[in-house]
PDB file of C-alpha atoms and ligand atoms in Angstrom:
ATOM      1  CA  UNK A   1     334.606  80.419 127.786  1.00  0.00           C
ATOM      2  CA  UNK A   2     332.440  78.974 130.584  1.00  0.00           C
ATOM      3  CA  UNK A   3     331.489  81.015 133.638  1.00  0.00           C
ATOM      4  CA  UNK A   4     330.959  79.133 136.884  1.00  0.00           C
ATOM      5  CA  UNK A   5     328.272  80.207 139.316  1.00  0.00           C
ATOM      6  CA  UNK A   6     329.096  79.100 142.835  1.00  0.00           C
ATOM      7  CA  UNK A   7     325.839  77.383 143.697  1.00  0.00           C
ATOM      8  CA  UNK A   8     326.027  76.552 147.377  1.00  0.00           C
ATOM      9  CA  UNK A   9     323.578  79.200 148.600  1.00  0.00           C
ATOM     10  CA  UNK A  10     322.292  82.633 147.665  1.00  0.00           C
ATOM     11  CA  UNK A  11     321.467  84.500 144.450  1.00  0.00           C
ATOM     12  CA  UNK A  12     323.449  82.465 141.916  1.00  0.00           C
ATOM     13  CA  UNK A  13     320.625  81.656 139.481  1.00  0.00           C
ATOM     14  CA  UNK A  14     319.900  85.343 138.892  1.00  0.00           C
ATOM     15  CA  UNK A  15     323.159  85.684 136.947  1.00  0.00           C
ATOM     16  CA  UNK A  16     322.039  83.274 134.218  1.00  0.00           C
ATOM     17  CA  UNK A  17     319.874  85.682 132.258  1.00  0.00           C
ATOM     18  CA  UNK A  18     322.654  88.271 131.982  1.00  0.00           C
ATOM     19  CA  UNK A  19     325.158  85.666 130.809  1.00  0.00           C
ATOM     20  CA  UNK A  20     322.562  84.240 128.376  1.00  0.00           C
ATOM     21  CA  UNK A  21     321.984  87.718 127.044  1.00  0.00           C
ATOM     22  CA  UNK A  22     325.729  88.060 126.443  1.00  0.00           C
ATOM     23  CA  UNK A  23     325.848  84.618 124.803  1.00  0.00           C
ATOM     24  CA  UNK A  24     328.150  83.246 127.487  1.00  0.00           C
ATOM     25  CA  UNK A  25     327.853  79.608 128.601  1.00  0.00           C
ATOM     26  CA  UNK A  26     327.642  79.042 132.346  1.00  0.00           C
ATOM     27  CA  UNK A  27     327.543  76.198 134.779  1.00  0.00           C
ATOM     28  CA  UNK A  28     326.784  75.774 138.445  1.00  0.00           C
ATOM     29  CA  UNK A  29     329.743  74.879 140.656  1.00  0.00           C
ATOM     30  CA  UNK A  30     329.032  72.812 143.735  1.00  0.00           C
ATOM     31  CA  UNK A  31     331.981  70.512 144.058  1.00  0.00           C
ATOM     32  CA  UNK A  32     335.660  70.308 143.399  1.00  0.00           C
ATOM     33  CA  UNK A  33     335.353  68.493 140.066  1.00  0.00           C
ATOM     34  CA  UNK A  34     333.107  71.239 138.669  1.00  0.00           C
ATOM     35  CA  UNK A  35     336.047  73.637 138.827  1.00  0.00           C
ATOM     36  CA  UNK A  36     337.842  71.877 135.986  1.00  0.00           C
ATOM     37  CA  UNK A  37     335.035  72.830 133.589  1.00  0.00           C
ATOM     38  CA  UNK A  38     335.040  76.592 134.211  1.00  0.00           C
ATOM     39  CA  UNK A  39     337.233  79.488 133.137  1.00  0.00           C
ATOM     40  CA  UNK A  40     335.998  82.145 135.566  1.00  0.00           C
ATOM     41  CA  UNK A  41     333.749  82.248 138.600  1.00  0.00           C
ATOM     42  CA  UNK A  42     331.011  84.392 140.101  1.00  0.00           C
ATOM     43  CA  UNK A  43     330.625  84.087 143.865  1.00  0.00           C
ATOM     44  CA  UNK A  44     327.080  85.292 144.480  1.00  0.00           C
ATOM     45  CA  UNK A  45     325.377  87.320 147.138  1.00  0.00           C
ATOM     46  CA  UNK A  46     323.636  85.510 149.951  1.00  0.00           C
ATOM     47  CA  UNK A  47     324.822  84.745 153.435  1.00  0.00           C
ATOM     48  CA  UNK A  48     328.589  84.591 153.709  1.00  0.00           C
ATOM     49  CA  UNK A  49     328.636  82.603 156.953  1.00  0.00           C
ATOM     50  CA  UNK A  50     326.506  79.851 155.389  1.00  0.00           C
ATOM     51  CA  UNK A  51     328.507  79.816 152.169  1.00  0.00           C
ATOM     52  CA  UNK A  52     331.752  79.680 154.164  1.00  0.00           C
ATOM     53  CA  UNK A  53     330.428  76.667 156.042  1.00  0.00           C
ATOM     54  CA  UNK A  54     329.528  74.892 152.782  1.00  0.00           C
ATOM     55  CA  UNK A  55     332.831  75.830 151.139  1.00  0.00           C
ATOM     56  CA  UNK A  56     334.573  74.008 153.967  1.00  0.00           C
ATOM     57  CA  UNK A  57     332.134  71.081 154.031  1.00  0.00           C
ATOM     58  CA  UNK A  58     332.452  70.531 150.262  1.00  0.00           C
ATOM     59  CA  UNK A  59     336.256  70.776 150.333  1.00  0.00           C
ATOM     60  CA  UNK A  60     336.240  73.792 148.053  1.00  0.00           C
ATOM     61  CA  UNK A  61     338.377  76.260 149.989  1.00  0.00           C
ATOM     62  CA  UNK A  62     341.850  75.073 148.942  1.00  0.00           C
ATOM     63  CA  UNK A  63     340.986  74.274 145.281  1.00  0.00           C
ATOM     64  CA  UNK A  64     339.277  77.632 144.876  1.00  0.00           C
ATOM     65  CA  UNK A  65     342.175  79.536 146.408  1.00  0.00           C
ATOM     66  CA  UNK A  66     344.505  77.665 144.068  1.00  0.00           C
ATOM     67  CA  UNK A  67     342.509  78.475 140.930  1.00  0.00           C
ATOM     68  CA  UNK A  68     342.264  82.132 141.923  1.00  0.00           C
ATOM     69  CA  UNK A  69     345.980  82.293 142.707  1.00  0.00           C
ATOM     70  CA  UNK A  70     346.644  80.741 139.272  1.00  0.00           C
ATOM     71  CA  UNK A  71     344.806  83.650 137.639  1.00  0.00           C
ATOM     72  CA  UNK A  72     341.188  82.530 137.234  1.00  0.00           C
ATOM     73  CA  UNK A  73     339.068  85.705 137.016  1.00  0.00           C
ATOM     74  CA  UNK A  74     336.598  85.943 139.862  1.00  0.00           C
ATOM     75  CA  UNK A  75     333.770  88.294 140.830  1.00  0.00           C
ATOM     76  CA  UNK A  76     332.416  88.460 144.369  1.00  0.00           C
ATOM     77  CA  UNK A  77     328.963  89.975 144.796  1.00  0.00           C
ATOM     78  CA  UNK A  78     328.127  91.236 148.296  1.00  0.00           C
ATOM     79  CA  UNK A  79     328.506  88.052 150.407  1.00  0.00           C
ATOM     80  CA  UNK A  80     330.843  86.885 147.622  1.00  0.00           C
ATOM     81  CA  UNK A  81     332.979  89.979 148.209  1.00  0.00           C
ATOM     82  CA  UNK A  82     333.124  89.038 151.894  1.00  0.00           C
ATOM     83  CA  UNK A  83     334.307  85.515 151.005  1.00  0.00           C
ATOM     84  CA  UNK A  84     337.004  86.911 148.711  1.00  0.00           C
ATOM     85  CA  UNK A  85     338.265  89.603 151.102  1.00  0.00           C
ATOM     86  CA  UNK A  86     341.636  89.383 152.782  1.00  0.00           C
ATOM     87  CA  UNK A  87     340.214  90.638 156.076  1.00  0.00           C
ATOM     88  CA  UNK A  88     336.630  90.412 157.361  1.00  0.00           C
ATOM     89  CA  UNK A  89     335.839  92.493 160.416  1.00  0.00           C
ATOM     90  CA  UNK A  90     338.950  91.715 162.449  1.00  0.00           C
ATOM     91  CA  UNK A  91     339.866  88.245 161.192  1.00  0.00           C
ATOM     92  CA  UNK A  92     341.156  86.679 157.964  1.00  0.00           C
ATOM     93  CA  UNK A  93     338.658  86.098 155.137  1.00  0.00           C
ATOM     94  CA  UNK A  94     338.020  82.512 154.078  1.00  0.00           C
ATOM     95  CA  UNK A  95     339.465  82.853 150.557  1.00  0.00           C
ATOM     96  CA  UNK A  96     341.673  85.855 151.347  1.00  0.00           C
ATOM     97  CA  UNK A  97     342.099  86.535 147.645  1.00  0.00           C
ATOM     98  CA  UNK A  98     341.205  90.216 147.279  1.00  0.00           C
ATOM     99  CA  UNK A  99     343.198  92.962 148.954  1.00  0.00           C
ATOM    100  CA  UNK A 100     340.381  94.594 150.860  1.00  0.00           C
ATOM    101  CA  UNK A 101     339.091  94.753 154.410  1.00  0.00           C
ATOM    102  CA  UNK A 102     335.319  94.540 154.767  1.00  0.00           C
ATOM    103  CA  UNK A 103     332.905  95.080 157.610  1.00  0.00           C
ATOM    104  CA  UNK A 104     329.835  92.857 157.379  1.00  0.00           C
ATOM    105  CA  UNK A 105     326.322  94.303 157.570  1.00  0.00           C
ATOM    106  CA  UNK A 106     327.875  97.717 157.972  1.00  0.00           C
ATOM    107  CA  UNK A 107     324.923  99.754 156.687  1.00  0.00           C
ATOM    108  CA  UNK A 108     322.724  98.345 159.438  1.00  0.00           C
ATOM    109  CA  UNK A 109     319.744  96.036 159.558  1.00  0.00           C
ATOM    110  CA  UNK A 110     317.585  94.843 156.667  1.00  0.00           C
ATOM    111  CA  UNK A 111     315.519  98.032 156.678  1.00  0.00           C
ATOM    112  CA  UNK A 112     318.675  99.982 155.826  1.00  0.00           C
ATOM    113  CA  UNK A 113     318.893  98.060 152.511  1.00  0.00           C
ATOM    114  CA  UNK A 114     318.189 100.294 149.531  1.00  0.00           C
ATOM    115  CA  UNK A 115     318.596 101.117 145.875  1.00  0.00           C
ATOM    116  CA  UNK A 116     321.241 103.789 145.480  1.00  0.00           C
ATOM    117  CA  UNK A 117     322.036 105.676 142.253  1.00  0.00           C
ATOM    118  CA  UNK A 118     325.680 105.009 141.542  1.00  0.00           C
ATOM    119  CA  UNK A 119     327.963 106.697 139.031  1.00  0.00           C
ATOM    120  CA  UNK A 120     330.093 104.088 137.289  1.00  0.00           C
ATOM    121  CA  UNK A 121     332.184 106.027 134.765  1.00  0.00           C
ATOM    122  CA  UNK A 122     334.123 103.001 133.524  1.00  0.00           C
ATOM    123  CA  UNK A 123     330.832 101.390 132.421  1.00  0.00           C
ATOM    124  CA  UNK A 124     329.389 104.653 131.185  1.00  0.00           C
ATOM    125  CA  UNK A 125     326.536 104.386 133.684  1.00  0.00           C
ATOM    126  CA  UNK A 126     325.634 107.554 135.531  1.00  0.00           C
ATOM    127  CA  UNK A 127     323.073 106.790 138.227  1.00  0.00           C
ATOM    128  CA  UNK A 128     323.131 102.978 137.947  1.00  0.00           C
ATOM    129  CA  UNK A 129     320.418 101.676 140.319  1.00  0.00           C
ATOM    130  CA  UNK A 130     322.643  99.717 142.688  1.00  0.00           C
ATOM    131  CA  UNK A 131     320.782  97.344 144.998  1.00  0.00           C
ATOM    132  CA  UNK A 132     322.375  97.098 148.443  1.00  0.00           C
ATOM    133  CA  UNK A 133     321.048  94.273 150.638  1.00  0.00           C
ATOM    134  CA  UNK A 134     322.605  94.080 154.093  1.00  0.00           C
ATOM    135  CA  UNK A 135     325.794  94.963 152.312  1.00  0.00           C
ATOM    136  CA  UNK A 136     329.313  95.046 153.683  1.00  0.00           C
ATOM    137  CA  UNK A 137     331.421  98.175 153.649  1.00  0.00           C
ATOM    138  CA  UNK A 138     334.918  98.120 152.221  1.00  0.00           C
ATOM    139  CA  UNK A 139     336.913  99.885 154.916  1.00  0.00           C
ATOM    140  CA  UNK A 140     340.467  99.518 153.595  1.00  0.00           C
ATOM    141  CA  UNK A 141     342.143  98.593 150.319  1.00  0.00           C
ATOM    142  CA  UNK A 142     345.632  97.593 149.289  1.00  0.00           C
ATOM    143  CA  UNK A 143     347.453 100.002 146.952  1.00  0.00           C
ATOM    144  CA  UNK A 144     346.935  97.680 143.948  1.00  0.00           C
ATOM    145  CA  UNK A 145     343.148  97.711 144.311  1.00  0.00           C
ATOM    146  CA  UNK A 146     341.438 100.054 141.848  1.00  0.00           C
ATOM    147  CA  UNK A 147     338.220 101.719 142.990  1.00  0.00           C
ATOM    148  CA  UNK A 148     335.678 101.825 140.132  1.00  0.00           C
ATOM    149  CA  UNK A 149     332.679 103.251 141.987  1.00  0.00           C
ATOM    150  CA  UNK A 150     332.035 104.805 145.359  1.00  0.00           C
ATOM    151  CA  UNK A 151     329.060 105.447 147.574  1.00  0.00           C
ATOM    152  CA  UNK A 152     329.444 108.397 149.961  1.00  0.00           C
ATOM    153  CA  UNK A 153     333.168 108.334 149.239  1.00  0.00           C
ATOM    154  CA  UNK A 154     333.590 104.635 150.082  1.00  0.00           C
ATOM    155  CA  UNK A 155     334.507 101.940 147.527  1.00  0.00           C
ATOM    156  CA  UNK A 156     331.615  99.704 146.421  1.00  0.00           C
ATOM    157  CA  UNK A 157     333.015  98.384 143.121  1.00  0.00           C
ATOM    158  CA  UNK A 158     336.689  97.429 143.084  1.00  0.00           C
ATOM    159  CA  UNK A 159     339.103  95.523 140.939  1.00  0.00           C
ATOM    160  CA  UNK A 160     342.510  94.030 141.613  1.00  0.00           C
ATOM    161  CA  UNK A 161     343.867  92.500 138.424  1.00  0.00           C
ATOM    162  CA  UNK A 162     341.373  89.864 137.337  1.00  0.00           C
ATOM    163  CA  UNK A 163     339.506  89.873 140.656  1.00  0.00           C
ATOM    164  CA  UNK A 164     336.557  92.167 141.170  1.00  0.00           C
ATOM    165  CA  UNK A 165     333.930  92.810 143.801  1.00  0.00           C
ATOM    166  CA  UNK A 166     330.687  94.717 144.049  1.00  0.00           C
ATOM    167  CA  UNK A 167     329.065  95.199 147.443  1.00  0.00           C
ATOM    168  CA  UNK A 168     325.705  95.570 145.656  1.00  0.00           C
ATOM    169  CA  UNK A 169     323.754  93.212 143.362  1.00  0.00           C
ATOM    170  CA  UNK A 170     323.972  93.973 139.602  1.00  0.00           C
ATOM    171  CA  UNK A 171     322.311  90.606 138.831  1.00  0.00           C
ATOM    172  CA  UNK A 172     319.071  91.948 140.319  1.00  0.00           C
ATOM    173  CA  UNK A 173     318.839  94.716 137.721  1.00  0.00           C
ATOM    174  CA  UNK A 174     318.187  94.051 134.032  1.00  0.00           C
ATOM    175  CA  UNK A 175     321.378  95.700 132.729  1.00  0.00           C
ATOM    176  CA  UNK A 176     324.122  93.120 131.936  1.00  0.00           C
ATOM    177  CA  UNK A 177     326.844  95.763 131.899  1.00  0.00           C
ATOM    178  CA  UNK A 178     328.707  94.455 134.968  1.00  0.00           C
ATOM    179  CA  UNK A 179     328.634  90.919 133.560  1.00  0.00           C
ATOM    180  CA  UNK A 180     330.002  92.232 130.295  1.00  0.00           C
ATOM    181  CA  UNK A 181     332.810  93.955 132.200  1.00  0.00           C
ATOM    182  CA  UNK A 182     333.554  90.769 134.148  1.00  0.00           C
ATOM    183  CA  UNK A 183     333.807  88.732 130.948  1.00  0.00           C
ATOM    184  CA  UNK A 184     336.460  91.138 129.692  1.00  0.00           C
ATOM    185  CA  UNK A 185     338.693  90.950 132.830  1.00  0.00           C
TER     186      UNK A 185
HETATM  187  N1  LIG B   1     324.856  90.256 155.041  1.00  0.00           N
HETATM  188  C1  LIG B   1     325.328  89.197 154.195  1.00  0.00           C
HETATM  189  C2  LIG B   1     326.600  88.566 154.740  1.00  0.00           C
HETATM  190  O1  LIG B   1     327.183  89.055 155.638  1.00  0.00           O
HETATM  191  C3  LIG B   1     325.567  89.671 152.768  1.00  0.00           C
HETATM  192  C4  LIG B   1     324.263  90.048 152.130  1.00  0.00           C
HETATM  193  C5  LIG B   1     324.221  89.915 150.649  1.00  0.00           C
HETATM  194  O2  LIG B   1     324.974  89.161 150.025  1.00  0.00           O
HETATM  195  N2  LIG B   1     323.271  90.611 150.059  1.00  0.00           N
HETATM  196  O3  LIG B   1     327.011  87.571 154.240  1.00  0.00           O
END
């Protein structure tokens, strides 16, 4: 199994050490043809507006939507969650592949970014140090979306079938437990 790391912008390289640790091959995805070589995809954190622009410029929007619709497991991290979301603020999300509504930068400016202890029962991690960086808030979910962790009562780790999203950055901590979970979707 090969995991693709969408490598247009943002924190995609940081995922390599976790995948290496789990013995999972990975490859950077930058163009349409790269998609044929991967079995699942991580859409990293970064700046969703920039990534959206590149997704369009590189002709990746339709092929990505197709692969996801055909069942390719996908994980959106922070900006990646924004790209996957059905609704962003008040408009449609660019990939529209995950049944959530998100509000960008909803915790406030950069100085509101923090490390928050998160209980993630499904991963057996009480107090996981979740790194939130100008994170979005998930403000609504479809009934088929399962909430796997919350912060102040709001979803921050969700799954809908083989699609998952975290509004924080597990790749910036040493623990590969989220990557391990993703590989088992
Ligand atoms: N604020 C960014 C955005 O809206 C997301 C930040 C992140 O990925 N850490 O795209």
